[in-house]
Coordinates of C-alpha atoms and ligand atoms in Angstrom, one line a residue:
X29 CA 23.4 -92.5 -74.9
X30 CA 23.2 -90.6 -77.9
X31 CA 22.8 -86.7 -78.3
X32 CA 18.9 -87.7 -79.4
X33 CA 18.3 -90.4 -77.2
X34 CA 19.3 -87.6 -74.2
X35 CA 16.9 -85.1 -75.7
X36 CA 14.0 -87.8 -75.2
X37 CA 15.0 -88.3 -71.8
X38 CA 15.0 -84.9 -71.0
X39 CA 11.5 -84.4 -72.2
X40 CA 10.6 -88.3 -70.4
X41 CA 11.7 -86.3 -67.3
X42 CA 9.6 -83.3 -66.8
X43 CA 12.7 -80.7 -68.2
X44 CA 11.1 -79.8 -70.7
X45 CA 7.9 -78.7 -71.4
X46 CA 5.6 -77.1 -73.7
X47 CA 2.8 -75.1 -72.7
X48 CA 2.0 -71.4 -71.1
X49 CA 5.1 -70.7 -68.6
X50 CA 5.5 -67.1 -67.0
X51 CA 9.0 -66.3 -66.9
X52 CA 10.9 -64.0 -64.8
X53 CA 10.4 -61.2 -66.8
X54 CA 6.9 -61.4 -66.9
X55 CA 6.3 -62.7 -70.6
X56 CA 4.4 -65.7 -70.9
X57 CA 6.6 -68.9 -72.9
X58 CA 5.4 -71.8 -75.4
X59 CA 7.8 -73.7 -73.7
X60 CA 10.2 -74.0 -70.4
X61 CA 13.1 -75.5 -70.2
X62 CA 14.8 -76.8 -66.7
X63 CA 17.6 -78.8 -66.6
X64 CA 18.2 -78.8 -62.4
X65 CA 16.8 -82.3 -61.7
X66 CA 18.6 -83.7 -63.8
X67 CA 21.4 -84.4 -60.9
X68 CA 18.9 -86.8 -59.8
X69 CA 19.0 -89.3 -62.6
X70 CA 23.0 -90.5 -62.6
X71 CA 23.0 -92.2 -66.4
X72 CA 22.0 -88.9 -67.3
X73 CA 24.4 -86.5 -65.6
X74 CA 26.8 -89.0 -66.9
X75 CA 26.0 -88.7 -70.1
X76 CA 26.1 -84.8 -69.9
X77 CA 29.5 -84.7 -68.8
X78 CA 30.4 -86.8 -71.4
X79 CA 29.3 -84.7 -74.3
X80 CA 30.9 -81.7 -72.3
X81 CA 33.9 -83.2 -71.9
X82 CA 33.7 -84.2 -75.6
X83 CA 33.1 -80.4 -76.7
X84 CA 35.8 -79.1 -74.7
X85 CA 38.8 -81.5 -75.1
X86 CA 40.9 -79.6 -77.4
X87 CA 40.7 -76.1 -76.0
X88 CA 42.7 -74.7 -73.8
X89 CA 41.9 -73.8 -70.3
X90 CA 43.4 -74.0 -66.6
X91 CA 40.0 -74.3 -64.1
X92 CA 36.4 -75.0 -64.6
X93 CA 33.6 -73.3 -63.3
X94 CA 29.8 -74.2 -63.0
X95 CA 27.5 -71.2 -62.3
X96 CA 25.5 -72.0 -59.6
X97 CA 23.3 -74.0 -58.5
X98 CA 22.2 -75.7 -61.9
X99 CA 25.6 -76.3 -63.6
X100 CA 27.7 -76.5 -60.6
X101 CA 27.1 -80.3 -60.1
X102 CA 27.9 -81.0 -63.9
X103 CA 30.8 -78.9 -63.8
X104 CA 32.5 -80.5 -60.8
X105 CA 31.7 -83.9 -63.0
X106 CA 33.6 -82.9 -65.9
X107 CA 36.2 -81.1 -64.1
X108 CA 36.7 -85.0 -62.2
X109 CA 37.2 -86.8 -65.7
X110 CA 39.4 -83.9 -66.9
X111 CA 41.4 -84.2 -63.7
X112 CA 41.4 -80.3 -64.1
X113 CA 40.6 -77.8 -60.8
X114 CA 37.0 -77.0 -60.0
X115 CA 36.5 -73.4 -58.8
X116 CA 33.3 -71.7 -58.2
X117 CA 32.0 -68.5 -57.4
X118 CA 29.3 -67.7 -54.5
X119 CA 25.9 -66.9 -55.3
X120 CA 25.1 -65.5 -52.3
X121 CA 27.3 -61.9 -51.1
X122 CA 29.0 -63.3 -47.9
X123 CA 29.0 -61.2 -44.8
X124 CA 31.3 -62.4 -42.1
X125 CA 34.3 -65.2 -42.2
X126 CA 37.1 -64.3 -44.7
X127 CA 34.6 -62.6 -47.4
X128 CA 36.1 -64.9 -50.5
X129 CA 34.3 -64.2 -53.6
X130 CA 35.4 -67.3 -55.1
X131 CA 35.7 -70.8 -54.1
X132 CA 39.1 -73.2 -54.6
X133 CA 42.7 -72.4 -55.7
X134 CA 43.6 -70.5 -58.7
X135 CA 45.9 -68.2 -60.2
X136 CA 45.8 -64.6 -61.3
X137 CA 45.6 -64.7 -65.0
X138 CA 44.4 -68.2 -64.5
X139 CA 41.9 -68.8 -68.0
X140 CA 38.6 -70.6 -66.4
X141 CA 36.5 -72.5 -69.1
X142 CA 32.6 -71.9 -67.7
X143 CA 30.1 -74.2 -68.0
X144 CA 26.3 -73.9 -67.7
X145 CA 23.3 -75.2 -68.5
X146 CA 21.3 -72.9 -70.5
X147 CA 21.7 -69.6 -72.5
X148 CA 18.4 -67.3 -73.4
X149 CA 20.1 -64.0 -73.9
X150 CA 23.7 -64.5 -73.0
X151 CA 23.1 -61.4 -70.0
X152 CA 24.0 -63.6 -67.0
X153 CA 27.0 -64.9 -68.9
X154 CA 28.7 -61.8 -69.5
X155 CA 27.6 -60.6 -65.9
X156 CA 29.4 -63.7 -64.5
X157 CA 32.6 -63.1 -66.5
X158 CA 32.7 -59.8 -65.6
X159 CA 32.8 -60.9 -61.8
X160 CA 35.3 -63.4 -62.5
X161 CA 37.7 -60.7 -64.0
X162 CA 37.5 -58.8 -61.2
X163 CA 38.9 -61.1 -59.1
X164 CA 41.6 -62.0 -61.7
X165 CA 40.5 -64.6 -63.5
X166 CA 40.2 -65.0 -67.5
X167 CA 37.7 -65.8 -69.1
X168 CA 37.3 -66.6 -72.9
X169 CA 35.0 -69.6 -73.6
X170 CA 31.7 -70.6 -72.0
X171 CA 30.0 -73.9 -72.8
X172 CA 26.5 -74.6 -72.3
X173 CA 23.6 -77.8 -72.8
X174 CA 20.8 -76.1 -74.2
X175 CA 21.4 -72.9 -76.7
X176 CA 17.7 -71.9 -76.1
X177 CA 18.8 -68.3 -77.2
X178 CA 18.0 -66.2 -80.6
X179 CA 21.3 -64.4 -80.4
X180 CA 23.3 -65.3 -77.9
X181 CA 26.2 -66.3 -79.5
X182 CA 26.4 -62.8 -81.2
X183 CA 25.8 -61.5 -77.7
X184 CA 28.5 -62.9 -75.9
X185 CA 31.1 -62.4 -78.8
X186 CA 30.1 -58.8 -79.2
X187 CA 31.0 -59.1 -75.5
X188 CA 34.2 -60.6 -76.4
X189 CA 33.6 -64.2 -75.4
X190 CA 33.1 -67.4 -77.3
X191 CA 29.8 -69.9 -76.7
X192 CA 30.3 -73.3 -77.8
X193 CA 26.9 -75.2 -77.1
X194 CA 26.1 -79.2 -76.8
X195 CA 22.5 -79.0 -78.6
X196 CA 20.8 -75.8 -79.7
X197 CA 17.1 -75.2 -79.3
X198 CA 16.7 -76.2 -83.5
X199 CA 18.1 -79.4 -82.8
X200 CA 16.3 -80.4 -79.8
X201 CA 12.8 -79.6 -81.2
X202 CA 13.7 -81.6 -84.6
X203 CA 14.6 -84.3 -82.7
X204 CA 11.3 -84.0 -80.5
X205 CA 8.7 -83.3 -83.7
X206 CA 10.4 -86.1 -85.8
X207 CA 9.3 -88.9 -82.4
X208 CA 6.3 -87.4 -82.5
X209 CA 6.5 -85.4 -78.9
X210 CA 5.2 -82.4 -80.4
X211 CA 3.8 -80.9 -83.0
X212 CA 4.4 -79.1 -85.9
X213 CA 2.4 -76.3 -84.6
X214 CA 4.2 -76.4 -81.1
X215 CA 7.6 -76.4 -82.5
X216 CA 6.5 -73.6 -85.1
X217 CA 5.3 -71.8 -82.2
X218 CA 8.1 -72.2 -80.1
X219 CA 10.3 -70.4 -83.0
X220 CA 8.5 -67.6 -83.5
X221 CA 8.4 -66.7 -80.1
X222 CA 12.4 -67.4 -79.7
X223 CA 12.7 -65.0 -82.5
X224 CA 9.8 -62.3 -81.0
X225 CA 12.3 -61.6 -78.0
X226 CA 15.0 -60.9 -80.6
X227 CA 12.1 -58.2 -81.9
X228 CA 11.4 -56.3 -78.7
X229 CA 14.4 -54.7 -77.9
X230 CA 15.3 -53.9 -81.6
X231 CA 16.7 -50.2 -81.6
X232 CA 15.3 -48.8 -84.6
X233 CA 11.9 -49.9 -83.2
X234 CA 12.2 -47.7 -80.1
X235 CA 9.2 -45.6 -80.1
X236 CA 9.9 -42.1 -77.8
X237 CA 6.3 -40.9 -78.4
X238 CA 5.4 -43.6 -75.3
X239 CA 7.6 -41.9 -73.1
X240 CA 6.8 -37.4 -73.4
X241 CA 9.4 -36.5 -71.1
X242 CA 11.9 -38.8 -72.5
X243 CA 11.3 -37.1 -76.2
X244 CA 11.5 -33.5 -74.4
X245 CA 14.7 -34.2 -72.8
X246 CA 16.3 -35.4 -75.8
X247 CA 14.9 -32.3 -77.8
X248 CA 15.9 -30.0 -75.5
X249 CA 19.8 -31.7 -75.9
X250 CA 19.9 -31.5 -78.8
X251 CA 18.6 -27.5 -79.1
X252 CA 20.6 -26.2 -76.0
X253 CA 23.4 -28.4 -77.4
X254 CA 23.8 -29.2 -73.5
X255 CA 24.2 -32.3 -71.9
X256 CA 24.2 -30.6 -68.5
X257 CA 22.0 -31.4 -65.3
X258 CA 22.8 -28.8 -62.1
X259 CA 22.3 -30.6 -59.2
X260 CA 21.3 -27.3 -56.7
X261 CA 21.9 -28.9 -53.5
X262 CA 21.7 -25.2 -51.5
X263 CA 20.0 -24.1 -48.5
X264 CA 18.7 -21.0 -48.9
X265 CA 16.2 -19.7 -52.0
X266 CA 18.4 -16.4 -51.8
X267 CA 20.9 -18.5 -53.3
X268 CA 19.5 -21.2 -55.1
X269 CA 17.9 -18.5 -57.8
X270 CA 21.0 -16.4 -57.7
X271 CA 23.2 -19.3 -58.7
X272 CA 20.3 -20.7 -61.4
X273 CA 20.2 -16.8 -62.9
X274 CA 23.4 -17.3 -64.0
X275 CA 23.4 -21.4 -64.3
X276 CA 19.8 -21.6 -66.4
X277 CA 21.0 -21.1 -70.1
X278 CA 23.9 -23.7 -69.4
X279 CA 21.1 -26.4 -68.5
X280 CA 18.8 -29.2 -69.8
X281 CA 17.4 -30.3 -66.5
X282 CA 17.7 -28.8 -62.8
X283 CA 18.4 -31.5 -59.9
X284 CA 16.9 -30.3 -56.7
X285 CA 16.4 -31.8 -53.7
X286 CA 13.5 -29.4 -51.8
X287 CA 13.6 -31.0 -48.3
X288 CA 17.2 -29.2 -47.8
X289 CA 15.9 -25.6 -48.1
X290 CA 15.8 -23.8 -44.8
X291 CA 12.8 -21.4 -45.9
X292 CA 11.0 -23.0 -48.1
X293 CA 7.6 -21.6 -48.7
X294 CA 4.5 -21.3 -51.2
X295 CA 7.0 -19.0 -53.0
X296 CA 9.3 -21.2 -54.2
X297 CA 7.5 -23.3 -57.0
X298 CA 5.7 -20.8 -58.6
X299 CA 9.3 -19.0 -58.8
X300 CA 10.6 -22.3 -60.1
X301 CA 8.7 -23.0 -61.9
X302 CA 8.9 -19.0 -63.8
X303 CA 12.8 -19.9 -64.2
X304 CA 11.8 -23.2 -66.0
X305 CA 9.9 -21.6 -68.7
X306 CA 12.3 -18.8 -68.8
X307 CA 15.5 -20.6 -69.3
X308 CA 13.8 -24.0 -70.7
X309 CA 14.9 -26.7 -68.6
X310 CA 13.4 -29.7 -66.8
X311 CA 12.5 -29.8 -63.1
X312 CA 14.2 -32.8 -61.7
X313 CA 13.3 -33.2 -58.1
X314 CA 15.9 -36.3 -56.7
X315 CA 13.7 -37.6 -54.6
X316 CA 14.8 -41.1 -54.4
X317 CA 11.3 -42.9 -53.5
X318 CA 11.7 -46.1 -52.3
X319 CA 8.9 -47.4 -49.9
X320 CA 5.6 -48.9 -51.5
X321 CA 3.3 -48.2 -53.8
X322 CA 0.7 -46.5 -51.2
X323 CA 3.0 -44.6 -49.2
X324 CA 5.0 -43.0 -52.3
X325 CA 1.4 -42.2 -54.2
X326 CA 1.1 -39.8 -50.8
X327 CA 4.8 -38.9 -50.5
X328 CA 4.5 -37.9 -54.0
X329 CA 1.6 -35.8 -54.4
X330 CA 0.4 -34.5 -50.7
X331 CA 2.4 -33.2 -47.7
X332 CA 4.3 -29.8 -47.8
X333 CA 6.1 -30.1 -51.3
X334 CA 3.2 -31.7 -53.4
X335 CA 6.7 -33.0 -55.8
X336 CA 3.6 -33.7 -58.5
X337 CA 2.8 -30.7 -59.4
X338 CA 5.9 -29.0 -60.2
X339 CA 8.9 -31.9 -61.2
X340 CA 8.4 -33.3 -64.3
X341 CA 10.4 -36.4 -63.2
X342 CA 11.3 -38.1 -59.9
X343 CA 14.4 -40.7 -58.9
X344 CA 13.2 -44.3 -57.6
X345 CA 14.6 -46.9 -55.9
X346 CA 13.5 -50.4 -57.0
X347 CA 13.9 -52.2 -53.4
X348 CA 10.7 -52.4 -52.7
X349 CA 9.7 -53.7 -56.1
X350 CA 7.9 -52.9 -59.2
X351 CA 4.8 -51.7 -57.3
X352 CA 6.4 -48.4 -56.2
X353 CA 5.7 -47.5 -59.9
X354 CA 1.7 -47.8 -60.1
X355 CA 1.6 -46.1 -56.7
X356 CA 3.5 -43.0 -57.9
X357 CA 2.4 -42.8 -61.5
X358 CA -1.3 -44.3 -61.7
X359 CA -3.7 -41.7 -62.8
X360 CA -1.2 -38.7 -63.6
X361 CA 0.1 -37.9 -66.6
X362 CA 3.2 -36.2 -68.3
X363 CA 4.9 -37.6 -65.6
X364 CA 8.1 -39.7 -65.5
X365 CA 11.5 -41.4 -63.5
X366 CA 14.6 -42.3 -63.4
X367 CA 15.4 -45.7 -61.3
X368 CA 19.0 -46.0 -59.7
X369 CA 20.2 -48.6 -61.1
X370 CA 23.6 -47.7 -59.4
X371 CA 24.8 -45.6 -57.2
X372 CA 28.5 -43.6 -57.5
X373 CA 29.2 -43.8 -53.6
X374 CA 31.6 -45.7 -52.1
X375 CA 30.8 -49.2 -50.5
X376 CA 26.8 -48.7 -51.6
X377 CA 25.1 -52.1 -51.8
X378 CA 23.9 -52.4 -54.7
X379 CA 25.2 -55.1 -57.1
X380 CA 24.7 -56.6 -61.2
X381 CA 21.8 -58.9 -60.2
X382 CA 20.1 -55.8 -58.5
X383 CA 20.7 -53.4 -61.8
X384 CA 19.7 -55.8 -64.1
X385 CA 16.2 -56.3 -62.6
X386 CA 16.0 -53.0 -62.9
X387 CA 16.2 -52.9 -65.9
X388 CA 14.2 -55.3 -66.3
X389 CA 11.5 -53.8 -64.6
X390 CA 11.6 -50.4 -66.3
X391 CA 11.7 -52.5 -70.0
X392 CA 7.8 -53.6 -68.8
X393 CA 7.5 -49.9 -67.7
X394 CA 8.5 -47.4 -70.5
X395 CA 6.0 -45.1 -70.1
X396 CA 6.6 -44.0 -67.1
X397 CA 10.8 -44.9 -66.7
X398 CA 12.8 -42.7 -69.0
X399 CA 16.2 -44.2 -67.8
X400 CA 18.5 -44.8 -65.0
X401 CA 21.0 -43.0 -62.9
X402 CA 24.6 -45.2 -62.6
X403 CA 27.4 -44.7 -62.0
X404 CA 30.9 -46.8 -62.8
X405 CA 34.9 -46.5 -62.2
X406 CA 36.0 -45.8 -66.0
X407 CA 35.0 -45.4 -69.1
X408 CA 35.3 -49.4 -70.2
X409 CA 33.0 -50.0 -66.5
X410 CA 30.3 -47.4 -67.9
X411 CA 30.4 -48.6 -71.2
X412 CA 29.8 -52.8 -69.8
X413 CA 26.8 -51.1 -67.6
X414 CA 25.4 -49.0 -70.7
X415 CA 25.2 -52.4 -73.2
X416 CA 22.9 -54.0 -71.0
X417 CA 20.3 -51.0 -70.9
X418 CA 17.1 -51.6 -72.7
X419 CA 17.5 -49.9 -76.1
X420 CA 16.2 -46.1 -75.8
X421 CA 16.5 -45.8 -72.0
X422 CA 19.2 -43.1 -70.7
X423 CA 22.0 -42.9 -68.6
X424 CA 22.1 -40.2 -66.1
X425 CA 25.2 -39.8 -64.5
X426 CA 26.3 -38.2 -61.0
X427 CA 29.5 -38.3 -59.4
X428 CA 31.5 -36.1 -62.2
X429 CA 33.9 -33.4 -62.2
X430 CA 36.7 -31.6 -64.1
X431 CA 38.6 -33.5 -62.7
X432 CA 38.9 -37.8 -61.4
X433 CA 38.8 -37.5 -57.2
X434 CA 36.3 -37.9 -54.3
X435 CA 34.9 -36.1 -51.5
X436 CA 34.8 -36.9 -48.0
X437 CA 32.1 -38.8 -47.2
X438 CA 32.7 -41.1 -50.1
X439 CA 31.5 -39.3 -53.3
X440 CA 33.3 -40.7 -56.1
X441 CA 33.7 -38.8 -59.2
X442 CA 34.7 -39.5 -63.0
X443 CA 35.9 -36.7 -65.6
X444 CA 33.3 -35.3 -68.1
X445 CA 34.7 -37.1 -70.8
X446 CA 35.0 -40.6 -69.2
X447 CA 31.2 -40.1 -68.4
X448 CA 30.2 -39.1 -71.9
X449 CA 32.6 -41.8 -73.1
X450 CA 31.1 -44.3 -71.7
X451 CA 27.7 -43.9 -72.7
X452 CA 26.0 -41.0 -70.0
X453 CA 23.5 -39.1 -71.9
X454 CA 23.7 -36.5 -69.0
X455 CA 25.9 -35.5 -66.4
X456 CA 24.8 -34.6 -63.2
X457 CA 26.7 -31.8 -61.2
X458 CA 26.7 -30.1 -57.7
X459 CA 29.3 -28.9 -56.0
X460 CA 31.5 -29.1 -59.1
X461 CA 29.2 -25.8 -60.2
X462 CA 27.5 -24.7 -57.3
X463 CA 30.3 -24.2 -54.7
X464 CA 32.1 -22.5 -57.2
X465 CA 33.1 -18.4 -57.8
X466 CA 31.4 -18.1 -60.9
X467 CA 29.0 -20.9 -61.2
X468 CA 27.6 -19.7 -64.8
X469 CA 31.4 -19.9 -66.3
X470 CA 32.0 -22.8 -64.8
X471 CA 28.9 -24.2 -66.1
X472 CA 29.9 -23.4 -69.2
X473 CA 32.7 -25.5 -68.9
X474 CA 31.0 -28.8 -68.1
X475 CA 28.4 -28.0 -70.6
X476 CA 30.9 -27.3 -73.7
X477 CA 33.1 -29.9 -72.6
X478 CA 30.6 -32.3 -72.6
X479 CA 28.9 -31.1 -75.7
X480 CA 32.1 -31.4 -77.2
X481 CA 32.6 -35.3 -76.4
X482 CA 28.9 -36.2 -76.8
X483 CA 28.9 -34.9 -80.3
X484 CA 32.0 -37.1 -81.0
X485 CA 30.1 -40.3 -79.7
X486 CA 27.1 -39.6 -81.8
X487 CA 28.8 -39.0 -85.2
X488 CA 30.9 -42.5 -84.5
X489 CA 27.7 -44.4 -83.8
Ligands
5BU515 P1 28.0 -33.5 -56.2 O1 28.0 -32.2 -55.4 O2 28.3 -33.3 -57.7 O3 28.7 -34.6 -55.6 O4 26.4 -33.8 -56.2 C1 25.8 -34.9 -56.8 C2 24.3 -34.9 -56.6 O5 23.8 -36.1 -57.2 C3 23.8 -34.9 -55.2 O6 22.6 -34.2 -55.2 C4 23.5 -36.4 -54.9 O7 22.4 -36.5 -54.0 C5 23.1 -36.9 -56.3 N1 23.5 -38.4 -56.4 C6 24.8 -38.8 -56.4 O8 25.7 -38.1 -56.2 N2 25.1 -40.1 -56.6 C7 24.2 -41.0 -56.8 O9 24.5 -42.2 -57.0 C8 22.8 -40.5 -56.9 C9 22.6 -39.2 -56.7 BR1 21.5 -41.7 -57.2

């Protein structure tokens, strides 16, 4: 079978198809392409192999991998006529037996050739490496069928990898217009909106106005020359506005969480609120909503606190999906979030596939999502995590100190610098500030220290 004569197929098959398609992210598609059936028809999967095998012959490589499900039957395929190993990575966490991340024998530094069958942005691909390095594998050189992408060649060797590809999307709808499958119109249209995806997350597009407390955030950076969030996790008020007294001036944005004062009462947010104007920060209350959209719209703006009417932004989990959003934000305005998107405790659950729909989910959501909270081990982790943001969302980062260390219950923390380093547009400290002598000079300290490194990273970019 020749490389045209598969194409044909693929379409005689049902993989792929032109028409309106919702894809995971929401955006509607000219055209869809699926390649998982394809096990079903043995000439073809034959074939496929073949041309793999044909594309990958002269490099160099020790195992193969398929990421599951699609390209895990091809791969073992190829991996048979190359009398090479098979290894495979779960999908699926695995919670009891021996815990093995990934499937079959291999060495540490053993260089793994991946195969798959698509790539549309080249996200999943560098999220799979990534794994795979972690448990001490190399990886250098992915191969896929379809390049469906715009850039995701570029992607992945920004990322440091190579994509080698068996057809790209060009040669498959040249191959489908010239048999008369489609036509001119549908392949036209299927190019444009290929290259309208490239469009949407172009940086020097990003449009702040969309977002108010976004743009006030970063103005207020950039004029208290402070990338400093206190995180005021105190029990008494007594305290709480004698540490902010001194602490204010050091500050873009004050952390609190109000459900651990002792004597709260109808005092407090007017007082607050006084401190906000007089020292110019943001009121940041971390209340980490996470249930759905009609219980958070009442957590939100009734019971004692009322969190609406005095913090300008909230923290949100995405578990319980993007709903949670309409139910806190629909109807108010000047009102925004940050979504955890990771978490800097030890052993938390949340993992890559987790994080990356949600960023997905604040991408649709702009206007009401100013950035995430994350967290990561060094400055290389943080800076892996940061790429894969949606251009003009922010990092805010917990978990950081003076100094690298952890607390007993399982806080991890990174220095100021690795955080800045690594892409954080804010730190966010507690008892790195608060359970000190002098919280205001200590303050200081973050705050020039982190000035100081944030400055550096913004004249190199
Ligand atoms: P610390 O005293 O600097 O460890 O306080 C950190 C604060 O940030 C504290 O209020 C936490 O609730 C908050 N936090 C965090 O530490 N880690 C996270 O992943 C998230 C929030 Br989300």
């Amino acid at each position: 079978m020749t490389k045209k004569q598969f194409i044909l197929e693929l379409e005689k098959i049902g993989a792929i198809k032109f028409g309106k398609f919702t894809l995971k992210s929401g955006i509607i598609s000219p055209f869809y392409i699926d390649l998982r059936d394809m096990i079903s028809y043995p000439e073809m999967l034959d074939n496929v192999a073949d041309f793999l095998v044909r594309r990958i012959k002269k490099m160099e490589f020790d195992v193969i991998t398929g990421i599951p499900y699609t390209a895990l039957p091809i791969a073992s395929l190829v991996a048979s006529k190359m009398k090479k190993p098979l290894i495979y990575m779960r999908k699926e966490e695995k919670a009891y037996g021996t815990g093995k991340k990934i499937i079959g024998k291999f060495k540490e530094k053993d260089k793994c050739l991946v195969i798959d069958d698509l790539i549309t942005t080249g996200e999943s691909k560098i999220e799979t490496a990534e794994a795979m390095e972690k448990e001490g594998i190399v990886v250098q050189d992915f191969v896929v069928v379809i390049d469906r992408s715009a850039n995701g060649k570029e992607q992945l060797k920004n990322a440091g990898y190579n994509l080698h590809s068996i057809m790209t999307l060009d040669k498959m709808l040249d191959t489908l217009y010239d048999n008369y499958s489609i036509t001119r119109c549908q392949k036209d249209e299927v190019i444009e909106f290929t290259k309208s995806l490239l469009k949407k997350d172009d940086p020097s597009k990003i449009d702040y106005s969309i977002n108010p407390l976004t743009k006030k955030l970063l103005n207020l950076i950039k004029k208290k020359k402070s990338n400093l969030i206190l995180s005021l996790d105190v029990e008494k008020q007594d305290e709480f506005f004698k540490i902010l007294d001194k602490v204010g001036p050091e500050i873009v944005m004050l952390k609190t969480h109000v459900d651990i004062l002792e004597d709260y009462d109808e005092k407090f947010v007017p007082r607050l609120k006084e401190y906000a104007k007089k020292f110019d920060f943001i009121i940041f209350e971390d209340r980490k909503f996470a249930d759905i959209g009609n219980t958070v719209r009442m957590q939100y703006r009734s019971g004692i606190y009322k969190i609406s009417d005095w913090s300008e932004c909230v923290t949100v989990h995405m578990v319980a999906g993007e709903g949670i959003l309409k139910g806190l934000f629909d109807g108010l305005e000047g009102r925004s979030s940050f979504v955890l998107a990771r978490m800097s405790s030890k052993g938390n659950l949340i993992n890559e596939a987790y994080s990356r729909k949600c960023f997905d989910i604040a991408r649709k959501n702009r206007k009401v999502v100013s950035g995430f909270i994350g967290h990561g081990k060094d400055v290389e982790d943080i800076r892996k995590f940061k790429a894969k943001f949606p251009p003009g969302l922010l990092l805010l980062m917990p978990g950081v100190k003076l100094e690298k260390g952890s607390d007993a219950m399982g806080q991890q923390y990174i220095t100021v610098e690795e955080a800045i380093q690594g892409g954080a547009d804010c730190i966010i400290v507690g008892r790195g500030i608060y359970g000190q002598k002098d919280p205001g000079e200590v303050a200081k300290i973050y705050r020039e220290r982190a000035w100081k490194e944030y400055e550096k990273r913004e004249r190199k970019r």
